[in-house]
Every structure is written in structure tokens, then in C-alpha cells.
GROMACS .gro file of C-alpha atoms in nm:
model
  134
    1UNK     CA    1  -0.013  -0.001  -0.007
    2UNK     CA    2   0.132   0.348  -0.074
    3UNK     CA    3  -0.016   0.592   0.140
    4UNK     CA    4   0.017   0.958   0.020
    5UNK     CA    5  -0.139   1.289   0.137
    6UNK     CA    6  -0.372   1.461  -0.089
    7UNK     CA    7  -0.174   1.704  -0.313
    8UNK     CA    8  -0.369   2.014  -0.206
    9UNK     CA    9  -0.357   1.898   0.180
   10UNK     CA   10   0.000   1.807   0.242
   11UNK     CA   11  -0.030   1.763   0.617
   12UNK     CA   12  -0.086   1.521   0.895
   13UNK     CA   13  -0.106   1.468   1.264
   14UNK     CA   14   0.007   1.284   1.566
   15UNK     CA   15  -0.234   1.213   1.853
   16UNK     CA   16  -0.178   1.123   2.215
   17UNK     CA   17  -0.467   1.003   2.424
   18UNK     CA   18  -0.513   1.124   2.779
   19UNK     CA   19  -0.450   0.853   3.026
   20UNK     CA   20  -0.800   0.836   3.147
   21UNK     CA   21  -0.936   0.803   2.777
   22UNK     CA   22  -0.751   0.479   2.684
   23UNK     CA   23  -0.363   0.625   2.703
   24UNK     CA   24  -0.118   0.439   2.526
   25UNK     CA   25   0.188   0.216   2.587
   26UNK     CA   26   0.389   0.541   2.726
   27UNK     CA   27   0.100   0.690   2.934
   28UNK     CA   28   0.300   0.687   3.245
   29UNK     CA   29   0.542   0.935   3.064
   30UNK     CA   30   0.279   1.118   2.884
   31UNK     CA   31  -0.042   1.104   3.067
   32UNK     CA   32  -0.221   1.412   2.911
   33UNK     CA   33  -0.372   1.433   2.568
   34UNK     CA   34  -0.165   1.603   2.292
   35UNK     CA   35  -0.180   1.677   1.924
   36UNK     CA   36   0.096   1.792   1.680
   37UNK     CA   37  -0.001   1.882   1.311
   38UNK     CA   38   0.266   1.810   1.061
   39UNK     CA   39   0.353   2.008   0.743
   40UNK     CA   40   0.486   1.788   0.458
   41UNK     CA   41   0.763   1.928   0.234
   42UNK     CA   42   0.877   1.644   0.017
   43UNK     CA   43   1.026   1.374   0.235
   44UNK     CA   44   1.050   1.641   0.543
   45UNK     CA   45   0.796   1.748   0.791
   46UNK     CA   46   0.783   2.039   1.040
   47UNK     CA   47   0.518   2.113   1.300
   48UNK     CA   48   0.409   2.456   1.438
   49UNK     CA   49   0.323   2.276   1.754
   50UNK     CA   50   0.708   2.129   1.796
   51UNK     CA   51   0.922   2.434   1.703
   52UNK     CA   52   1.272   2.372   1.575
   53UNK     CA   53   1.196   2.010   1.461
   54UNK     CA   54   1.241   1.888   1.110
   55UNK     CA   55   1.295   1.544   1.000
   56UNK     CA   56   1.283   1.309   0.706
   57UNK     CA   57   1.037   1.022   0.728
   58UNK     CA   58   0.779   0.797   0.552
   59UNK     CA   59   0.404   0.847   0.575
   60UNK     CA   60   0.217   0.595   0.788
   61UNK     CA   61  -0.162   0.566   0.767
   62UNK     CA   62  -0.189   0.542   1.146
   63UNK     CA   63  -0.496   0.352   1.271
   64UNK     CA   64  -0.659   0.168   0.989
   65UNK     CA   65  -0.981  -0.006   0.988
   66UNK     CA   66  -1.063  -0.330   0.803
   67UNK     CA   67  -1.248  -0.646   0.850
   68UNK     CA   68  -1.071  -0.959   0.907
   69UNK     CA   69  -1.219  -1.291   0.829
   70UNK     CA   70  -1.439  -1.435   1.134
   71UNK     CA   71  -1.174  -1.709   1.190
   72UNK     CA   72  -0.899  -1.453   1.251
   73UNK     CA   73  -1.120  -1.238   1.459
   74UNK     CA   74  -1.232  -1.539   1.690
   75UNK     CA   75  -0.848  -1.613   1.719
   76UNK     CA   76  -0.779  -1.276   1.823
   77UNK     CA   77  -1.052  -1.246   2.074
   78UNK     CA   78  -0.950  -1.578   2.218
   79UNK     CA   79  -0.591  -1.466   2.250
   80UNK     CA   80  -0.648  -1.144   2.382
   81UNK     CA   81  -0.918  -1.265   2.635
   82UNK     CA   82  -0.634  -1.485   2.778
   83UNK     CA   83  -0.408  -1.223   2.779
   84UNK     CA   84  -0.641  -0.996   2.959
   85UNK     CA   85  -0.716  -1.257   3.227
   86UNK     CA   86  -0.347  -1.328   3.290
   87UNK     CA   87  -0.243  -0.981   3.313
   88UNK     CA   88  -0.111  -0.858   3.644
   89UNK     CA   89  -0.010  -0.498   3.554
   90UNK     CA   90  -0.189  -0.182   3.647
   91UNK     CA   91  -0.226  -0.113   3.253
   92UNK     CA   92  -0.428  -0.260   3.001
   93UNK     CA   93  -0.244  -0.490   2.757
   94UNK     CA   94  -0.533  -0.564   2.536
   95UNK     CA   95  -0.879  -0.413   2.479
   96UNK     CA   96  -1.182  -0.637   2.449
   97UNK     CA   97  -1.465  -0.590   2.212
   98UNK     CA   98  -1.680  -0.290   2.353
   99UNK     CA   99  -2.053  -0.255   2.255
  100UNK     CA  100  -2.062   0.085   2.421
  101UNK     CA  101  -2.003   0.385   2.145
  102UNK     CA  102  -1.915   0.124   1.874
  103UNK     CA  103  -1.824   0.277   1.544
  104UNK     CA  104  -1.963   0.071   1.267
  105UNK     CA  105  -2.009   0.314   0.971
  106UNK     CA  106  -2.331   0.306   0.809
  107UNK     CA  107  -2.419  -0.070   0.915
  108UNK     CA  108  -2.761  -0.153   1.026
  109UNK     CA  109  -2.850  -0.225   1.392
  110UNK     CA  110  -2.797  -0.592   1.381
  111UNK     CA  111  -2.435  -0.541   1.225
  112UNK     CA  112  -2.360  -0.261   1.478
  113UNK     CA  113  -2.451  -0.483   1.756
  114UNK     CA  114  -2.243  -0.759   1.628
  115UNK     CA  115  -1.924  -0.529   1.580
  116UNK     CA  116  -1.965  -0.422   1.940
  117UNK     CA  117  -1.964  -0.783   2.088
  118UNK     CA  118  -1.699  -0.906   1.853
  119UNK     CA  119  -1.495  -0.625   1.681
  120UNK     CA  120  -1.121  -0.572   1.738
  121UNK     CA  121  -1.006  -0.260   1.907
  122UNK     CA  122  -0.681  -0.092   1.871
  123UNK     CA  123  -0.468  -0.278   2.097
  124UNK     CA  124  -0.267  -0.521   2.117
  125UNK     CA  125  -0.092  -0.506   1.772
  126UNK     CA  126  -0.147  -0.824   1.570
  127UNK     CA  127   0.137  -0.977   1.368
  128UNK     CA  128  -0.104  -1.161   1.129
  129UNK     CA  129  -0.262  -0.824   1.052
  130UNK     CA  130   0.015  -0.569   1.007
  131UNK     CA  131   0.017  -0.444   1.375
  132UNK     CA  132  -0.199  -0.166   1.509
  133UNK     CA  133  -0.505  -0.201   1.287
  134UNK     CA  134  -0.873  -0.204   1.385
   0.00000   0.00000   0.00000
């Protein structure tokens, strides 16, 4: 997949969730929400939110949604349920399906309910699916 910005909108952003809103793997170091908008210039980017920083990099799609097969989704939910049950840390190591505030696009109510009960969440990354994809 070759992900590129729109020619008339050469920008992207970095977002960090507040620790009380899901956080992230570094939420003990970065507990509050933050966002930086990046302006792309060729292979370089700069941000008005992070002065004096300019670096070369590759564009990444960030969180990306797709629909795994029912078999793959079942494997994830089983594995991640076991991971959650075995977790002795004070932090989340995986997020189970969540029917509250589920995002299912234009799906009808029956599909939306199914997504809420079975759908993959952002963490953990899944090797058979490219990492951090929902």
C-alpha cells in the first residue's frame, strides 16, 4: 500500500490520548492528551506545535480499519481474552470488544451490535494483520 497525502492537503497529525481516555503504552510518561500537526515538504515534515524540529520520514496511515475474517477475529478475541485474564499489570495490555459507543459506519443495527460484541480494538498490535489496525 502506498499511502500519500492529498496534493492540496500536505499535512498529517500525531495524537496522544489522555491516560483516562485509553492512554497508550507510554501513558505513564505522557499522561495528558496532545496533538501535533505536521506539514509535509517532500520527504521532510515540520510542526508549528513542535518548534525547531524537522525530519525526513515515511508517511504512515496510523490507525487503519479493515474487516478480518470471522476465523481470524475469533483467534484474536480468544488470545486477547487470555492475555487480559493473565495480566497482572496496572495497565491495559489489550482491549476487549466494546459495545458502548461502537463505530460501525453505516451498518444496520444488527451488524453494529455484532461489531460491538466481537470487533477488534486498537490494542494489542496483531502480527497476522500488520500491527496496530482495527
